[in-house]
mmCIF file of C-alpha atoms in Angstrom:
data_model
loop_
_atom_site.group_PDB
_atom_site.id
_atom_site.type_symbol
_atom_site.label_atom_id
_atom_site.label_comp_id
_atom_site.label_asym_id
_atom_site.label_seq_id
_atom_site.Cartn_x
_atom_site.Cartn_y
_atom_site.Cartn_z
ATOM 1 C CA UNK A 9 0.000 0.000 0.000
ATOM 2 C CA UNK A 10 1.292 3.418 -0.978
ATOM 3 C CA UNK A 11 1.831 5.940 1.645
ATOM 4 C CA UNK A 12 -1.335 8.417 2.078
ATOM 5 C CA UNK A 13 -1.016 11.668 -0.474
ATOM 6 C CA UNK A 14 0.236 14.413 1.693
ATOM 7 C CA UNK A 15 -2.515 17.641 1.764
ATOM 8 C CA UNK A 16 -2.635 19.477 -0.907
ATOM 9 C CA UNK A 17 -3.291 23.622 -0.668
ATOM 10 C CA UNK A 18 -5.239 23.713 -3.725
ATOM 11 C CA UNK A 19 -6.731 21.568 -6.165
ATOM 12 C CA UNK A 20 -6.378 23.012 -9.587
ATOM 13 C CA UNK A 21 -8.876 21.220 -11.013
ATOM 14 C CA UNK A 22 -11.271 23.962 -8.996
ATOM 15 C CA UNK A 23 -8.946 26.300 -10.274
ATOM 16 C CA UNK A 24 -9.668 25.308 -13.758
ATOM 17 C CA UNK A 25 -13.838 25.162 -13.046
ATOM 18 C CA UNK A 26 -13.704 28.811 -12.111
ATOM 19 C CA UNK A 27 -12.001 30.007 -14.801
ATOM 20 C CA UNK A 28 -14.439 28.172 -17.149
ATOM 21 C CA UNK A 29 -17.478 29.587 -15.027
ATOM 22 C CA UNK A 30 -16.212 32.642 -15.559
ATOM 23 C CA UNK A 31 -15.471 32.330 -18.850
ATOM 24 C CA UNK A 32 -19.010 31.272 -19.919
ATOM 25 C CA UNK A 33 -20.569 33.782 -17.719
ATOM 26 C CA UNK A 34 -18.376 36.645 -19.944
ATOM 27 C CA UNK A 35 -19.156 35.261 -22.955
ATOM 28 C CA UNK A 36 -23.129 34.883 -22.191
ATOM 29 C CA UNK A 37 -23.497 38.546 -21.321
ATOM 30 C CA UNK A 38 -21.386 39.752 -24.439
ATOM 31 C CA UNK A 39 -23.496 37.376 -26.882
ATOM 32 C CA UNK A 40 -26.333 38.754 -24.715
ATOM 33 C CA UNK A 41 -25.587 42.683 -26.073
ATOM 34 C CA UNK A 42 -24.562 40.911 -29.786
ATOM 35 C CA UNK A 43 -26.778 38.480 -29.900
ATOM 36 C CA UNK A 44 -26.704 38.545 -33.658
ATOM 37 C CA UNK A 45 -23.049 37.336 -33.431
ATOM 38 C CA UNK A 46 -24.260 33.956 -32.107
ATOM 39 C CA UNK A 47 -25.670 33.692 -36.019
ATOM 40 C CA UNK A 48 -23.574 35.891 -38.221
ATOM 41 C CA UNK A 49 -20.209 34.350 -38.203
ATOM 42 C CA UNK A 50 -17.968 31.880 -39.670
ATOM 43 C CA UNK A 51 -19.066 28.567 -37.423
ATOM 44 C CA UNK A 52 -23.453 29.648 -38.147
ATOM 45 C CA UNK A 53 -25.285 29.257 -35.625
ATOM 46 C CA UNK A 54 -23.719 26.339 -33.566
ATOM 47 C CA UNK A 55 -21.351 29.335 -32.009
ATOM 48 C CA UNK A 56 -24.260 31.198 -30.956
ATOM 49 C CA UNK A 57 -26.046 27.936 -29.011
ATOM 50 C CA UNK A 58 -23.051 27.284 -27.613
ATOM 51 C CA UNK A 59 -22.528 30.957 -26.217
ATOM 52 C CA UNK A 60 -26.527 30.984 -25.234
ATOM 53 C CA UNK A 61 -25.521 28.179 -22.644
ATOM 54 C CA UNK A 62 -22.868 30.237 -21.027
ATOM 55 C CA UNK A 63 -25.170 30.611 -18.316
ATOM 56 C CA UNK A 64 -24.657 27.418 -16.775
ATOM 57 C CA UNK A 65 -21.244 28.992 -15.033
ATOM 58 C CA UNK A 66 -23.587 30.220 -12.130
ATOM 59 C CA UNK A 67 -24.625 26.836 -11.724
ATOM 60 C CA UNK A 68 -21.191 25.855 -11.432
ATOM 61 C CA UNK A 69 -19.953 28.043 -9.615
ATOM 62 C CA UNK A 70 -22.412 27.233 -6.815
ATOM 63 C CA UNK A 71 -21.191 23.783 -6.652
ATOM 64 C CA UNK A 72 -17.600 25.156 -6.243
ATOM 65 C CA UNK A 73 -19.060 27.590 -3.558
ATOM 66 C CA UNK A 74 -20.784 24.667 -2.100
ATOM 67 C CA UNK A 75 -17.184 22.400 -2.187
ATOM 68 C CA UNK A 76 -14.663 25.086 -1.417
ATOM 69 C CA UNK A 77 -16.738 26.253 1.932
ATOM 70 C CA UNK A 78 -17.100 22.643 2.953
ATOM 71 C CA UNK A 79 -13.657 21.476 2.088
ATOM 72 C CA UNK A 80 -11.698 22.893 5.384
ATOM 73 C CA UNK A 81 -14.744 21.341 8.104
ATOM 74 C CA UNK A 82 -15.266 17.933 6.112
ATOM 75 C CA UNK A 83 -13.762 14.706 7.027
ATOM 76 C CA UNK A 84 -11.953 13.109 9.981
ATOM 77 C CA UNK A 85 -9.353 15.413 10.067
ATOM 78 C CA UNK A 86 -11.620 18.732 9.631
ATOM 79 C CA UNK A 87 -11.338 21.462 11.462
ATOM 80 C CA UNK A 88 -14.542 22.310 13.733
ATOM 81 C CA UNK A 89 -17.218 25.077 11.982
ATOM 82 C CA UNK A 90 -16.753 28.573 14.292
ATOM 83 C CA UNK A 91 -19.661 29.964 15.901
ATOM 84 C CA UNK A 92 -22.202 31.668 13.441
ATOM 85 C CA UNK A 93 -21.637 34.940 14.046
ATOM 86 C CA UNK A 94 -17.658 34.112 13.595
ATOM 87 C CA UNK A 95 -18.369 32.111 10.930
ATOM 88 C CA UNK A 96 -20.751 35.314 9.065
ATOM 89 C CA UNK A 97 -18.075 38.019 9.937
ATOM 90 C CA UNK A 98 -15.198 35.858 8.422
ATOM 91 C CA UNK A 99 -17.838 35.424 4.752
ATOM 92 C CA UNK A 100 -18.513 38.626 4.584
ATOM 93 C CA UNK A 101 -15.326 39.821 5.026
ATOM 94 C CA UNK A 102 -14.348 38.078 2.548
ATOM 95 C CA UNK A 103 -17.341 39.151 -0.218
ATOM 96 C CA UNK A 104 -18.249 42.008 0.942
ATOM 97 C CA UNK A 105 -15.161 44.417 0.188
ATOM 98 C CA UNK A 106 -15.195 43.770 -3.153
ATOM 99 C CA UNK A 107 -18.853 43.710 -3.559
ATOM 100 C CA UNK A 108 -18.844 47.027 -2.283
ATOM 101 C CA UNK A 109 -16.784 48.721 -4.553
ATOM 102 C CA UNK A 110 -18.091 47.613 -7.435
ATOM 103 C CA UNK A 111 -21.689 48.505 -6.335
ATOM 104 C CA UNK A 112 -20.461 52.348 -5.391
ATOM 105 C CA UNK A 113 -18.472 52.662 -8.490
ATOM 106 C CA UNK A 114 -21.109 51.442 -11.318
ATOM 107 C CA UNK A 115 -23.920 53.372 -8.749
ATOM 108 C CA UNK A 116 -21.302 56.334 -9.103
ATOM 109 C CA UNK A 117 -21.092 55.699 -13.148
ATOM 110 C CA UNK A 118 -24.635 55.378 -13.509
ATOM 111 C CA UNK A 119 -25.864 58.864 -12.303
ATOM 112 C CA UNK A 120 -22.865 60.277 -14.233
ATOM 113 C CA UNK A 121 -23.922 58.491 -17.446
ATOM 114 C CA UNK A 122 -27.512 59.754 -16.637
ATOM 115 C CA UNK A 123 -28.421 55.691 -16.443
ATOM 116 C CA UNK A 124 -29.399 55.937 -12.689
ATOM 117 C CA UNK A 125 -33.461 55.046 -12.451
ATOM 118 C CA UNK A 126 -35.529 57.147 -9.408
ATOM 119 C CA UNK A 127 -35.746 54.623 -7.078
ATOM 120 C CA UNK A 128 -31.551 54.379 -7.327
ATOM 121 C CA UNK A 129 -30.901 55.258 -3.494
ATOM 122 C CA UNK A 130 -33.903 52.750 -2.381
ATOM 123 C CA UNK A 131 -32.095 49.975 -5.033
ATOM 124 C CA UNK A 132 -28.497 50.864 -4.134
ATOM 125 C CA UNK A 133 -29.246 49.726 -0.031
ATOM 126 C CA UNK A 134 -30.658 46.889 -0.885
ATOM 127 C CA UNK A 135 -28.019 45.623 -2.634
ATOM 128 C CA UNK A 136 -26.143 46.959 0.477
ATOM 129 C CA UNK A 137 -27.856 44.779 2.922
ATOM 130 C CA UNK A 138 -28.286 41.889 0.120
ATOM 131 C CA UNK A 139 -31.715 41.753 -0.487
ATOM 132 C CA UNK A 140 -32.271 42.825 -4.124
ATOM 133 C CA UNK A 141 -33.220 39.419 -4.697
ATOM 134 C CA UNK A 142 -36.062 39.457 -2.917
ATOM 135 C CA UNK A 143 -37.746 42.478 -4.712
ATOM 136 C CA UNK A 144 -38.275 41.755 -8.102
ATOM 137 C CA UNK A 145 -38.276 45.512 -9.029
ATOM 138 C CA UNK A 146 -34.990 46.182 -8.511
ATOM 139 C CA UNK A 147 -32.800 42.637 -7.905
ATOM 140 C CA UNK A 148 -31.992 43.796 -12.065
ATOM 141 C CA UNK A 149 -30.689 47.094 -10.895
ATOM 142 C CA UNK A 150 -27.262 48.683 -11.107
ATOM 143 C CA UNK A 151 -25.355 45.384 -12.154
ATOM 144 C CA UNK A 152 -27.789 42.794 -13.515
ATOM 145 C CA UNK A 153 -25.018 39.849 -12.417
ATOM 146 C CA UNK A 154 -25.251 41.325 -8.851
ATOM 147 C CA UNK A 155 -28.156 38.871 -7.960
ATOM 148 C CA UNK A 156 -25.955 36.362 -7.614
ATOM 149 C CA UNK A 157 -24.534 38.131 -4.491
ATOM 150 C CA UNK A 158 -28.395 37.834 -2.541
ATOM 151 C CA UNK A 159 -28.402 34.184 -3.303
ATOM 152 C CA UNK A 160 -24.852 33.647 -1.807
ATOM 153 C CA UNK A 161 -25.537 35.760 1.309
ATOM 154 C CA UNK A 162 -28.321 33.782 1.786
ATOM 155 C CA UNK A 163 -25.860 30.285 1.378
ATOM 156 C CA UNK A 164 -23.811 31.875 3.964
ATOM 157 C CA UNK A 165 -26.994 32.687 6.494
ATOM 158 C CA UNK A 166 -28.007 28.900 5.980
ATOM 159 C CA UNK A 167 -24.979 26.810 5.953
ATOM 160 C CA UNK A 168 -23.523 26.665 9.475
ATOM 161 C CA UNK A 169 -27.323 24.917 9.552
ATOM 162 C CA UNK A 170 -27.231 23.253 6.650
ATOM 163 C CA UNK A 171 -23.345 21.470 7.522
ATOM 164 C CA UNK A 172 -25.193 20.788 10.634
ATOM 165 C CA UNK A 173 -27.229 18.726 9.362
ATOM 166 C CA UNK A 174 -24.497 16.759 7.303
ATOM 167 C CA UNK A 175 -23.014 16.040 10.648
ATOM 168 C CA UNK A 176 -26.104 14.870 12.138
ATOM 169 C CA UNK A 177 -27.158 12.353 9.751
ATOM 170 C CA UNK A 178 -24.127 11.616 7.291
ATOM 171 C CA UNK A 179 -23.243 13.346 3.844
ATOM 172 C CA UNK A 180 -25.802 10.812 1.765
ATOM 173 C CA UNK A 181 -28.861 11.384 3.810
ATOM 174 C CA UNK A 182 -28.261 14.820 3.912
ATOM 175 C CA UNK A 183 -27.313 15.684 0.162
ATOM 176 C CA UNK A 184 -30.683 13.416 -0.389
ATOM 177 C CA UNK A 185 -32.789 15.371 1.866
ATOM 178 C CA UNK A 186 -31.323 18.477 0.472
ATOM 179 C CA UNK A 187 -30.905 18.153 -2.880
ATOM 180 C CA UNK A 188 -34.143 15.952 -3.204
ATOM 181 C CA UNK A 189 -36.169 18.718 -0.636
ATOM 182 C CA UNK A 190 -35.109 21.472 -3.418
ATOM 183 C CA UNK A 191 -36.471 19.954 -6.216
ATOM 184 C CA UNK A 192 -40.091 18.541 -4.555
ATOM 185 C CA UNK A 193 -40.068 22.047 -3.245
ATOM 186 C CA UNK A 194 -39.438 23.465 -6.919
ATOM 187 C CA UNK A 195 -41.842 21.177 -8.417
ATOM 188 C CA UNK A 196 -44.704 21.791 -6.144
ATOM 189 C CA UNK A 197 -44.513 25.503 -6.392
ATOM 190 C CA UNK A 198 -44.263 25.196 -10.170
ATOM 191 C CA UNK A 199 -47.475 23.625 -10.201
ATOM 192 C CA UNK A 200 -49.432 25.484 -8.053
ATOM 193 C CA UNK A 201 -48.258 28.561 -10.270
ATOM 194 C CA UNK A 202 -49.021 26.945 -13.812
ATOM 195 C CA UNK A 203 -52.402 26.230 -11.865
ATOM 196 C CA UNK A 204 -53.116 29.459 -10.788
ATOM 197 C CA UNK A 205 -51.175 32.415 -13.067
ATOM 198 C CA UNK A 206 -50.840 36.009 -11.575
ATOM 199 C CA UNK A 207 -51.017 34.869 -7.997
ATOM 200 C CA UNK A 208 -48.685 34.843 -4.948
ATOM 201 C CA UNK A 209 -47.443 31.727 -6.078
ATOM 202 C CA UNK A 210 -46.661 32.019 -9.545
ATOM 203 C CA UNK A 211 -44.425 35.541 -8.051
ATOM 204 C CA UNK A 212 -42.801 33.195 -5.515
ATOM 205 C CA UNK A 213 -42.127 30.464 -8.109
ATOM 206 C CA UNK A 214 -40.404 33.538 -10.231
ATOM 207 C CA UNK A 215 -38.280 35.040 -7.640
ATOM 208 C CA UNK A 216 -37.504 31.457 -6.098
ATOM 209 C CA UNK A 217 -35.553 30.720 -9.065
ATOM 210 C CA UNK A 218 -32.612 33.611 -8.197
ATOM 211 C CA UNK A 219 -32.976 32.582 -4.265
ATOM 212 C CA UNK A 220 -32.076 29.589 -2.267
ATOM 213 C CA UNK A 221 -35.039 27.750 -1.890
ATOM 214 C CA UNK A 222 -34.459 26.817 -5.631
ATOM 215 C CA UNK A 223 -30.639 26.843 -5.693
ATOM 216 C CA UNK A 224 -30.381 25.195 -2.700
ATOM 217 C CA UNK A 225 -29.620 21.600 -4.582
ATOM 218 C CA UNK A 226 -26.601 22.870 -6.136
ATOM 219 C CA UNK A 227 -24.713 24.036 -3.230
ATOM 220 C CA UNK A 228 -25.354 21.037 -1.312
ATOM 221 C CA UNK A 229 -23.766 19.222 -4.245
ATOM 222 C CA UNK A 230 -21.025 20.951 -3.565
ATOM 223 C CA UNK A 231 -20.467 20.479 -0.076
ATOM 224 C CA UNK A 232 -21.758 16.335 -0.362
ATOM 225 C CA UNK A 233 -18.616 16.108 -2.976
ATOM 226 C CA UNK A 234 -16.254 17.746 -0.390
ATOM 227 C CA UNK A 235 -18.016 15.502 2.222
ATOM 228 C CA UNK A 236 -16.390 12.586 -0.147
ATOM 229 C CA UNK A 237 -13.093 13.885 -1.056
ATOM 230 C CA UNK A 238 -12.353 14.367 2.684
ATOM 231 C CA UNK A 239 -13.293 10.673 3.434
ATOM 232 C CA UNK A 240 -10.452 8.561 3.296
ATOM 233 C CA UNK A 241 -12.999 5.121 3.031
ATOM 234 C CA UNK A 242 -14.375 7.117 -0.184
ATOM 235 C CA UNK A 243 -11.397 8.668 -1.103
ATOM 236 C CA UNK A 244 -8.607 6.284 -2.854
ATOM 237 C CA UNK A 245 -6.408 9.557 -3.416
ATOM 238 C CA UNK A 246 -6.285 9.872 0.342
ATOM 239 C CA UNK A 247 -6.244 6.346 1.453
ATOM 240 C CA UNK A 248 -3.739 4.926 -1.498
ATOM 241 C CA UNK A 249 -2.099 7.895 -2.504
ATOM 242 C CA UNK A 250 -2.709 7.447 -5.865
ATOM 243 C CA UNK A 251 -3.900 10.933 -7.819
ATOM 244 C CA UNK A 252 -7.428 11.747 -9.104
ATOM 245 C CA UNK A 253 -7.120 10.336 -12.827
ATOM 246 C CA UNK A 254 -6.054 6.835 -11.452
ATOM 247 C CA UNK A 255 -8.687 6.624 -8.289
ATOM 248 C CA UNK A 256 -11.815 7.473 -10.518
ATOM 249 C CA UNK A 257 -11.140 6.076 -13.683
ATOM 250 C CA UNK A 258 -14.422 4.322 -13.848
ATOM 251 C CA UNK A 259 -16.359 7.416 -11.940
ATOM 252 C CA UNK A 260 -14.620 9.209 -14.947
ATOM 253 C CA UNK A 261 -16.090 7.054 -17.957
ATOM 254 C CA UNK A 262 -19.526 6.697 -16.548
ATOM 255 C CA UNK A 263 -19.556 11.160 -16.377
ATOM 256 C CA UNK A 264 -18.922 10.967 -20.093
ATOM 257 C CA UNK A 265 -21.137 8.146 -20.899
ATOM 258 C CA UNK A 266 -23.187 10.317 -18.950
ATOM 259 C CA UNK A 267 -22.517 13.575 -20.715
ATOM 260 C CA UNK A 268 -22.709 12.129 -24.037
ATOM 261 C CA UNK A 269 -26.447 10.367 -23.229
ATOM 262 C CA UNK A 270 -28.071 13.633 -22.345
ATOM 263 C CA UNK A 271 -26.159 15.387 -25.376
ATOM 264 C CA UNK A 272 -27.872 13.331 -27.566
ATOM 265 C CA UNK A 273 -31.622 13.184 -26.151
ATOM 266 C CA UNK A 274 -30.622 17.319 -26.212
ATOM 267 C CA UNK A 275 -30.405 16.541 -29.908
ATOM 268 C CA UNK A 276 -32.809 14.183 -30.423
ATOM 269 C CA UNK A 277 -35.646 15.196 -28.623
ATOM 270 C CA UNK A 278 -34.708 18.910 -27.416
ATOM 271 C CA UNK A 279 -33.765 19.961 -23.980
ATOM 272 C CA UNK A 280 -36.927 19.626 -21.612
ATOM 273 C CA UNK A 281 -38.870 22.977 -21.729
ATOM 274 C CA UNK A 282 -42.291 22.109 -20.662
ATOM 275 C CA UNK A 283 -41.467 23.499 -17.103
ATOM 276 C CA UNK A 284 -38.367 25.487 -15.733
ATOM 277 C CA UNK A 285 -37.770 22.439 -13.322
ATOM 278 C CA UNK A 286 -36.864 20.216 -16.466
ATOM 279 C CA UNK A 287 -35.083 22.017 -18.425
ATOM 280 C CA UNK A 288 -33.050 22.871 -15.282
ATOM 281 C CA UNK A 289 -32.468 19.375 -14.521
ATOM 282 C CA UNK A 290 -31.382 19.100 -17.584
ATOM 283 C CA UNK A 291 -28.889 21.494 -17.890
ATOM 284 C CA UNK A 292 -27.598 21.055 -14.028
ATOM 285 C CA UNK A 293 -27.202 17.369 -15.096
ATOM 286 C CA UNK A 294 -25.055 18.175 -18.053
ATOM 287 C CA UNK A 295 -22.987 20.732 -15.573
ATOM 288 C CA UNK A 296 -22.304 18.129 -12.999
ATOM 289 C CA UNK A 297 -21.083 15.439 -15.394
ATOM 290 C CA UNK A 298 -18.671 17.972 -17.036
ATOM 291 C CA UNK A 299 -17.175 19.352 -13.477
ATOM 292 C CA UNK A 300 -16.969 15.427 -12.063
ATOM 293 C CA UNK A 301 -14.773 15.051 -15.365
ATOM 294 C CA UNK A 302 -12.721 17.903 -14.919
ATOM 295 C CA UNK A 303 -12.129 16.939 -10.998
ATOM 296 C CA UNK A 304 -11.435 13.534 -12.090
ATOM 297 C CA UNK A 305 -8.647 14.453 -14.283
ATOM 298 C CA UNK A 306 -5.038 14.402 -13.745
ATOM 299 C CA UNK A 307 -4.345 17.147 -16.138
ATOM 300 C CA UNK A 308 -7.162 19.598 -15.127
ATOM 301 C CA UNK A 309 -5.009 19.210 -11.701
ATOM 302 C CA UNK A 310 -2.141 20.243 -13.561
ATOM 303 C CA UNK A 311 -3.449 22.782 -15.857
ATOM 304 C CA UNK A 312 -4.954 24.695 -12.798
ATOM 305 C CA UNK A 313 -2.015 25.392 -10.898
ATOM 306 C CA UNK A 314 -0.289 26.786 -14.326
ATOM 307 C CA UNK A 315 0.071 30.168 -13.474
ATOM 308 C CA UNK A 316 -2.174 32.273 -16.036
ATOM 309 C CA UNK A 317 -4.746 29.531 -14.998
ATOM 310 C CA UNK A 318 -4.175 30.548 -10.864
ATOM 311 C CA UNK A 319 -3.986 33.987 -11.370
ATOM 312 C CA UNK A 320 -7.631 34.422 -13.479
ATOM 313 C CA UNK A 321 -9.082 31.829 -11.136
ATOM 314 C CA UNK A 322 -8.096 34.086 -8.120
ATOM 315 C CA UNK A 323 -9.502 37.167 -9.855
ATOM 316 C CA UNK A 324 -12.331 35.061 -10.710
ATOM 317 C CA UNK A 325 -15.041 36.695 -8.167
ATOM 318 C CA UNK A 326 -13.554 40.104 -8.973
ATOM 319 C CA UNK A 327 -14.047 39.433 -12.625
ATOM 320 C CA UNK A 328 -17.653 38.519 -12.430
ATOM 321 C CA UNK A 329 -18.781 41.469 -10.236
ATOM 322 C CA UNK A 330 -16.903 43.686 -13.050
ATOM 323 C CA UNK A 331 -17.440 42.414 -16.421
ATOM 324 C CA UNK A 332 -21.068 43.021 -16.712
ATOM 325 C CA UNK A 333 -21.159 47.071 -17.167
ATOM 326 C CA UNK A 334 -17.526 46.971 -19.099
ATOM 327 C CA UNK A 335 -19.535 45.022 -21.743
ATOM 328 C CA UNK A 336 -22.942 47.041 -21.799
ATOM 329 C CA UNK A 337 -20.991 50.607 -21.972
ATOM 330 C CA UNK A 338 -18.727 49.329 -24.602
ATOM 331 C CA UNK A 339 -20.950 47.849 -26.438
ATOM 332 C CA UNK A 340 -23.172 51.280 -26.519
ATOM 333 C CA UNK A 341 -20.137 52.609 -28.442
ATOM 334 C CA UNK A 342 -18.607 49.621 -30.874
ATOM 335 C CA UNK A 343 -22.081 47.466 -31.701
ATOM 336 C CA UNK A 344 -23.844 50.287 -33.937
ATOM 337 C CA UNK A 345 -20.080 50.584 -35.554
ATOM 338 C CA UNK A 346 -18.874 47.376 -36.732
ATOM 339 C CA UNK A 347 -20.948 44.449 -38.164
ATOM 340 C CA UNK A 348 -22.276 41.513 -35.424
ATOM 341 C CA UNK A 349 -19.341 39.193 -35.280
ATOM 342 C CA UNK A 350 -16.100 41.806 -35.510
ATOM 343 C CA UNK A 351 -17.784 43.322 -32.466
ATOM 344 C CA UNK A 352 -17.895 40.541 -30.648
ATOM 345 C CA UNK A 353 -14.483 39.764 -31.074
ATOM 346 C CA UNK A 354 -13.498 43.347 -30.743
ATOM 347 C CA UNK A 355 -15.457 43.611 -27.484
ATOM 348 C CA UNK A 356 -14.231 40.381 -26.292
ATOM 349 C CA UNK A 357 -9.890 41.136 -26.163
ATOM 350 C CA UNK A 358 -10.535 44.963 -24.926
ATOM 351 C CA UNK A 359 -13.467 44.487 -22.692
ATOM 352 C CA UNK A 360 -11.207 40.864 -21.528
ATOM 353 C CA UNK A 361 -8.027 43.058 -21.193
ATOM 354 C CA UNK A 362 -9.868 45.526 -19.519
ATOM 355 C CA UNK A 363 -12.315 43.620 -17.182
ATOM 356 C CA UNK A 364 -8.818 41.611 -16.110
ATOM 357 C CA UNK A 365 -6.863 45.045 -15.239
ATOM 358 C CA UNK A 366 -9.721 46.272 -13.426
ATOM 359 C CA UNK A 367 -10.453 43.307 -11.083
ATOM 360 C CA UNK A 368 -5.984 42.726 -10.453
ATOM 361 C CA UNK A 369 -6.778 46.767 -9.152
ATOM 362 C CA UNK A 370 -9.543 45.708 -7.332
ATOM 363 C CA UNK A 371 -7.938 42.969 -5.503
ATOM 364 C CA UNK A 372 -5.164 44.906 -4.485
ATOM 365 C CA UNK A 373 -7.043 47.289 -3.103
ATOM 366 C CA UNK A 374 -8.931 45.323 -0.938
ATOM 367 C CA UNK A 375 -6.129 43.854 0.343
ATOM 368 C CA UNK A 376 -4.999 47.140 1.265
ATOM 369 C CA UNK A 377 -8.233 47.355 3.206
ATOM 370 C CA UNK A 378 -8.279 44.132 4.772
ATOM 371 C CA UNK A 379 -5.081 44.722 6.147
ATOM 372 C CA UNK A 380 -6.305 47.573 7.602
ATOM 373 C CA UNK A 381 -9.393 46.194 9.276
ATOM 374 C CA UNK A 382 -7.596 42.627 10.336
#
């Protein structure tokens, strides 16, 4: 028996799934401003399904949120969860410097670009306090993207709770209870507001979808697969030292065989559509094979400890809370100037270059200001 792989700091194969979240996210909200690109251009209209789908990085990156949170408590050897309010003031330390910024500065370039609507101050403190989300007049405000922020402060509220309960009863039962509660939830709520239109259900079923009661699935994903990897009995690259390509070889073929069923019932038959729940099934299902193959894989490990790959994967939150506005304001100038497809590639090096610069500036200052605060 080999000796038991030593810890390792990072996994780059996470490193790798948030630079492709972030990547897909980019590329959906700059096909989402040329959305003519997606059919004028060299590869028809392929490039333009493909780029409609970049969505599915949120989705991903709540399983990552869901893994990287859990990682540290999981397992024999974890260390214990600190008290909530310990546990909140380390979070949002941690998101809300950043999130901050960005909200003054494009609230700040707004009402300079004359772009700031009259309920602006009411819109701004919710986003302060994280509860845009909840109002579905103004969780679109300021940066569309932000709503992702309401649905993670909300993860944070819950998940001293929710690890509580994968301590109580196991990882499996939990993840089941979890990820199967989420999804009766969803589907009961779906039908009660097909059944009755316009009502107090059919708004919950709407706002549900950018909150956790709906999301909640894919961050307890997340933290059952950390649950695993922690788990020497479950984990070969722990218990036989052996690395993450040889351990899950078979876990690794059955992801693509997998992968490659739903792709072609996609193609077949079309992606489920006759409810949201489906066709979110559907594409969550095609997400989770494609991160179990990049976690599985020896050179995804590799690849995300290269150091462009680190780097853009450590800027990755700064990135998304910055990209959004870069695109829209560019685009107000280059789209009406160039044909479909030369913007989009135009928009996609400068506003790239320039969404990068701004979030390596961003990170340094908050660094500045965390060392300032402790």
């Amino acid at each position: 028996m080999s000796a038991p792989a030593p810890k390792r700091k990072t996994l780059g194969q996470i490193e790798v799934m948030r630079v492709v979240a972030v990547t897909g996210i980019f590329l959906y909200h700059l096909w989402s401003d040329v959305p003519r690109a997606g059919v004028e251009n060299p590869f028809g209209p392929a490039l333009g399904a493909i780029l409609s789908q970049g969505w599915m990085g949120v989705i991903l990156f709540n399983i990552v949120t869901g893994f990287v949170l859990t990682l540290p408590f999981a397992g024999p050897t974890g260390r214990p969860v600190p008290s909530y309010l310990q546990f909140l003031r380390h979070r949002l330390l941690r998101i809300c410097p950043n999130y901050y910024l960005g909200l003054i500065f494009w609230t700040l370039v707004a009402v300079v670009a004359g772009k700031a609507g009259a309920n602006l101050a009411s819109s701004f403190f919710q986003h302060v306090i994280f509860v845009h989300t909840l109002n579905p007049s103004v969780f679109f405000d300021i940066v569309p993207a932000y709503w992702w922020m309401g649905l993670l402060a909300q993860f944070y509220l819950a998940y001293p709770l929710l690890f509580g309960l994968f301590r109580k009863v196991g990882p499996h039962k939990a993840a089941l209870w979890l990820v199967g509660g989420c999804f009766v939830f969803w589907a009961a709520l779906e039908a009660l507001a097909q059944a009755m239109p316009g009502s107090f259900f059919a708004m919950c079923n709407y706002l549900f979808y950018f909150n956790l009661p709906y999301r909640l699935g894919e961050f307890a994903m997340g933290m059952y697969l950390a649950c695993l990897w922690r788990d020497p009995a479950a984990n070969p690259v722990l218990s036989l030292g052996l690395t993450a390509g040889q351990a899950f070889k078979g876990k690794r073929r059955a992801a693509w065989i997998a992968l490659i069923a739903l792709t072609i019932c996609g193609l077949a038959f079309g992606v489920p559509k006759f409810v949201l729940l489906a066709t979110h099934l559907y594409w969550l299902s095609c997400v989770l094979c494609v991160g179990l193959l990049f976690f599985f894989s020896d050179t995804m490990d590799r690849l995300g400890v290269w150091p462009p790959i680190a780097k853009v994967a450590a800027a990755s939150y700064s990135i998304y809370l910055m990209h959004q506005p870069i695109l829209a304001y560019f685009g107000t100038w280059v789209i009406p100037a160039m044909e479909p497809f030369p913007a989009f590639i135009f928009l996609t090096g400068v506003c790239g270059l320039l969404t990068w610069w701004v979030s390596v500036v961003m990170d340094r200052v908050v660094a500045v200001i965390n060392d300032k605060i402790g």
